[in-house]
Amino acid sequence: MPKAPPFSGPGAVDVALEVNGDAVTVHVPPHRTLLDTLRETLGLTGAKRVCDEGACGACTVLLDGEPVYSCLTLAVACAGRSVRTVEGLSTDGLHPVQQAFIDHDAFQCGFCTPGQIMSCVALLERNASPTAEDVLRAVSGNLCRCGAYPNIVAAALSAAKKQARR
Amino acid sequence: MSIKVVRTKSEFEGQISEETALVDGRDLSAWTPDDELAIVGKDIKRVDGIARVTGRARYTQDLYLPGMLHVRMLRSPYPRARVQRVDASRALALAGVRGVLHRFNAPKAAFRGEETIFREEVRFAGDEVAAIAADSEEAAAEAVRLIDVDYEVLPFVPDLEEAMRDEAVRLEEKGNVSESGKYERGDAKRALAESTTVVEATYRTSTQLHNSLETHGAVASWDGDELTVWESTQHVFGVRAGLQAALKIPYRDIRVLCDYMGGGFGSKGGAGKYSIVAAIFARQLGKPVRCFLTRDEENLAAGNRSATLQQIRIGARGKRIHAIEHLSWSNSGQGRWVADPTGPTNGLYDIPNVRTRSYKVVTSLGALSSFRAPGYVEGTFALDQAIDELADRIGEDPLALRRKHAARQRDPQTGMRYSLKRLLACYDVGAKEIGWRHRGPEGARGSAPYRKRGYGMASQLWGGSGLPPAYATVHLNPDGTAVLRCGTQDIGTGTRTVLAQIVAEELGIDIGDVRVELGDTNSQYAPISAGSLTVASVGPAVRLAGKDARSQLLEAASGLLEVGPSELRVERGAIVSKGRRTPIGEVLGQVDNYTVIGKGSRFPNPEGLSLKTFGAHFAQVEVDVRTGEVFVEHVVAVHDIGRVINPLTAASQVEGGVIQGLGFALGEERIVDRPTGRVVNGNLEGYKIPTVRDVPKITVRFIDDPDTKANNLGAKGLGEPPIIPLPAAVANAVANAIGVRIRTAPITRQRVLEALELQSLQRTRPEAAMRKG
């Protein structure tokens, strides 16, 4: 469970957090989601708003390394914590998961892709040699309407193998 | 170059139309199977891959302009009502609210044959009543709740079969049911009477919701008289036409843009009410305005695949199909058109006697819109099951029965020869890959005593020939890199990549040196990205633009290198002359900044030939007879689409179609509460689309035989084909596994259990089964 956030209301408050390695402070009302804060306040539009109710996973980001639905996470609950989004993966060339998504054609329209990638990155960070079953579990909360699923699973497994070889 | 007028017959989603188009110059003959191509036909990774995996791809939803206002709609809670009074004073008093539009204050704006966006009579729960523009989406949503409306509630009818009854509430003066298609060949009624075996069955399919992940929406911004609209669309030119009709401003002043878009599947064909409302507010309030539907709104007001009721009578004489009669009714909601489920019955199998009728039924629900192979998915679900039912009755293998009616090389509907038809090859490949020889008439024991295994298959017919008009230009820069500009869009199908391949191949440069700019009405026209027509419409024009650029480049190089043009060729970014390679940039660099501009247009389809795509899906399933759950274990999808430009992205397209078909077959069903007429599962929680867990082993095969008579690429479309036969193939496999047929899609556990219960009653207590059935 998150620690009690160090702010006082009512109304908008300053929330300090780390986003993709940078310390940022945002001024947000207590009901503002992390997703809307990332997209509208910080201009990080990789995470997508699709269902806005935790059913699709297109808004998945990492909070202290754990994948979360940012549409169900309040910005104030992220005070003092570290958020990673798809934009933070490729500071030094593509992340192996991103490269594997390209190699395996693991997207079509690409709208669910940032969320799928973040779920796979989180998996690989806690399990360097996942099985196909592990991948299925990791991305089972990420919907893809184009049906890129077989290639997404192949991409995650291949990224894991490549990482293991390095 | 010279401009010529051409008239051509074209097919779009099963409808044939006469087109007049302008073409420029002369067409090229098609690449033949013997031509050695360097880039076309290869597994090329998507050219926009990096943008899509890094989050840099900018979708319309991602656009936040400075000072932008947000719109939310007030939608009718009633399926039919008269809007008598709208009082927005409480809404306007809220902080951050900038404007309201409703039927009493909105300017006239034509939309799909009506004069206004906000109707006096709202006709489905979700119909637009008012719109609010505010500084934030939150404020707009809050304000919507504060609008007071007086409704006079009117009688309604939300259900297809209820609306068909004589005593049903009449939603239109002429009645709820109207004929939307008819076709006959031979004499089906007489032929059915003289058939030795006749099967009669009723099939039903449910309303399927697109649920594109990016909802419908637009951002509008004015600069003086000039309007720019960014829209998540399959047709920027369609949006432009819709805006012109609504706002009465010249094309000069409208620019529509769509760079990346998050899925459409047929539903994003033109301007929506949201686009027009955004444009009106933006002009009134002098700020950019964004109007995006929420997920729930998307599932009420942005289209759907019609539910159908279909009756088939099919007769055999001996071991051949002698006649078929197919009647179909589709729930169009408030749609002004309807898709035709009898298309496959009319044109797929060579059956001598055919009679079909299709009917549009209006109901108090949101309008249908095209959904990936509209009509054909629903129709094939009924047709290919009926064929299996007949095969079972006459004791024939269902694949063997189809073969007898699939071999002919003439279109049974028009009598014209096909440009190319490899349906039998699809059957051969599919049967081998699935292991059709394991199929018995009774199904088999599965991986557990309570699991039954079965096999099924179905055929696919679709157009996919493409059509004019479509245009493209290639700008070859002085450094040897090129920019392709084309008014088409990449809706996730890989259009950017495929077009880059064609340019690189024809122009003779590396694919990495081609940049593709799509989705901009400041380019020349390209058709809607729908109907499986993009590659076959736009691709040939792009090839000609590449060819034109190459010819001009060679002429320029001839002058600069002082070598006859016939002794020069372009290869991998260099001009090659007598074994000497000079990079294009070096040659063009000898003159000051000259950009070669190549132009290409789409020429008409050949006359007197029928251009179609074919395919077959085979499914192996297991059914748990305790729970009714269907496990699809293996799907083999074989398609005959002419030349495959990019096997990597084409395979993805097929897998996606199969998976969307699985949703239709096994899970997806819009539920409407009949007493209130409201959709109760208009969200991704209650409406179940397939997840990664629902995906079987999928084997994709292409016949990959270029259709050299079709167009200069030899390629046809692939968007729709891979969803068409899947539901019928699965339904046939389920029937084979459990010995009882589920004639309603989706084949849910409840429907399987009910059918099994009826089957067991029929065995033990036939009279009780009669009453229940």
Short mmCIF file of C-alpha atoms in Angstrom, two decimals, chain A residues 29 31-32 39-40 43 45-51 53-56 58 86-87 90 94 98-99 101-105 107-114 117 133 136-137 139-140 143-151 153, chain B residues 45-46 49-50 52-55 57-59 61-62 64 137-138 208-215 261-263 265 290 295 371 491-492 648-649 652-653 655-656 659-660 668 683-685 687 689-693 695 698:
data_model
loop_
_atom_site.label_atom_id
_atom_site.label_comp_id
_atom_site.label_asym_id
_atom_site.label_seq_id
_atom_site.Cartn_x
_atom_site.Cartn_y
_atom_site.Cartn_z
CA PRO A 29 -6.56 18.43 -7.49
CA HIS A 31 -9.11 13.49 -7.77
CA ARG A 32 -6.83 13.92 -10.80
CA ARG A 39 -0.88 13.35 -20.52
CA GLU A 40 -2.24 16.82 -19.88
CA GLY A 43 2.79 16.18 -22.03
CA THR A 45 1.00 11.08 -24.19
CA GLY A 46 2.42 7.59 -24.65
CA ALA A 47 0.01 6.13 -22.09
CA LYS A 48 -3.44 6.16 -23.66
CA ARG A 49 -6.90 6.75 -22.30
CA VAL A 50 -9.12 4.01 -23.72
CA CYS A 51 -11.63 2.75 -21.16
CA GLU A 53 -11.93 2.37 -15.80
CA GLY A 54 -9.16 -0.19 -15.49
CA ALA A 55 -10.46 -2.65 -18.08
CA CYS A 56 -7.99 -2.33 -20.95
CA ALA A 58 -3.63 1.00 -22.45
CA VAL A 86 7.13 4.37 -22.37
CA GLU A 87 8.88 7.67 -23.10
CA SER A 90 14.52 4.66 -24.81
CA LEU A 94 15.53 1.34 -27.99
CA GLN A 98 10.69 -2.06 -27.93
CA GLN A 99 13.09 -3.53 -30.49
CA PHE A 101 8.01 -5.39 -30.77
CA ILE A 102 9.31 -3.96 -34.06
CA ASP A 103 11.07 -7.19 -35.06
CA HIS A 104 8.00 -9.34 -34.39
CA ASP A 105 5.47 -6.88 -35.79
CA PHE A 107 1.40 -4.00 -33.08
CA GLN A 108 -0.93 -2.77 -35.76
CA CYS A 109 -2.63 0.52 -34.92
CA GLY A 110 -0.23 0.86 -32.00
CA PHE A 111 -2.68 2.41 -29.56
CA CYS A 112 -2.32 -0.34 -26.95
CA THR A 113 1.41 -0.71 -27.62
CA PRO A 114 2.87 1.57 -24.92
CA ILE A 117 5.39 -2.73 -23.66
CA GLU A 133 2.61 -18.65 -19.44
CA LEU A 136 0.32 -14.44 -20.96
CA ARG A 137 -0.27 -13.52 -17.32
CA VAL A 139 -0.23 -8.96 -20.64
CA SER A 140 -3.63 -10.52 -19.95
CA LEU A 143 -6.43 -5.43 -24.58
CA CYS A 144 -5.50 -5.18 -28.26
CA ARG A 145 -8.41 -4.75 -30.68
CA CYS A 146 -6.25 -5.31 -33.76
CA GLY A 147 -5.32 -8.76 -32.44
CA ALA A 148 -1.53 -8.48 -32.34
CA TYR A 149 -1.46 -10.89 -29.40
CA PRO A 150 0.56 -13.78 -30.92
CA ASN A 151 3.32 -11.37 -31.93
CA VAL A 153 3.92 -12.89 -26.79
CA LYS B 45 9.57 -4.25 -40.60
CA ARG B 46 7.19 -1.34 -40.21
CA GLY B 49 7.77 1.05 -35.84
CA ILE B 50 10.02 3.31 -33.79
CA ARG B 52 4.79 3.47 -32.38
CA VAL B 53 6.92 1.70 -29.75
CA THR B 54 8.37 4.83 -28.19
CA GLY B 55 5.08 6.65 -27.61
CA ALA B 57 3.48 8.44 -32.60
CA ARG B 58 1.05 11.33 -32.24
CA TYR B 59 -2.58 10.24 -32.36
CA GLN B 61 -6.22 11.95 -28.92
CA ASP B 62 -2.69 13.07 -28.00
CA TYR B 64 -3.26 19.26 -26.72
CA GLU B 137 -13.07 17.93 -19.78
CA GLU B 138 -13.99 17.70 -16.11
CA GLN B 208 -20.91 -6.47 -32.53
CA LEU B 209 -19.30 -3.23 -31.30
CA HIS B 210 -16.11 -2.01 -32.95
CA ASN B 211 -14.40 -0.79 -29.81
CA SER B 212 -11.50 0.77 -31.67
CA LEU B 213 -9.14 1.63 -28.84
CA GLU B 214 -8.98 5.27 -29.87
CA THR B 215 -12.56 6.52 -29.71
CA MET B 261 -4.97 6.61 -35.63
CA GLY B 262 -5.98 4.00 -33.09
CA GLY B 263 -8.19 1.65 -35.08
CA PHE B 265 -12.46 -1.26 -38.43
CA ARG B 290 -11.31 19.02 -28.83
CA ARG B 295 -15.89 4.66 -24.24
CA PHE B 371 -17.57 -3.17 -39.51
CA ILE B 491 -5.10 2.70 -39.86
CA GLY B 492 -2.77 0.06 -38.46
CA LEU B 648 5.27 -10.06 -42.23
CA THR B 649 2.54 -7.42 -41.96
CA SER B 652 -0.37 -9.90 -38.72
CA GLN B 653 -3.43 -8.72 -40.59
CA GLU B 655 -4.05 -13.10 -37.22
CA GLY B 656 -5.91 -9.94 -36.25
CA ILE B 659 -8.93 -13.00 -33.43
CA GLN B 660 -11.65 -10.43 -34.14
CA GLU B 668 -19.11 -10.38 -28.36
CA ASN B 683 -17.88 -0.56 -22.07
CA LEU B 684 -14.88 -2.86 -22.05
CA GLU B 685 -15.87 -4.35 -18.72
CA TYR B 687 -18.53 -6.16 -23.52
CA ILE B 689 -13.37 -8.51 -26.65
CA PRO B 690 -10.76 -11.27 -26.98
CA THR B 691 -7.74 -11.11 -24.66
CA VAL B 692 -4.33 -12.69 -25.13
CA ARG B 693 -5.69 -15.74 -23.28
CA VAL B 695 -5.88 -16.82 -28.81
CA ILE B 698 -2.99 -19.69 -35.75
#
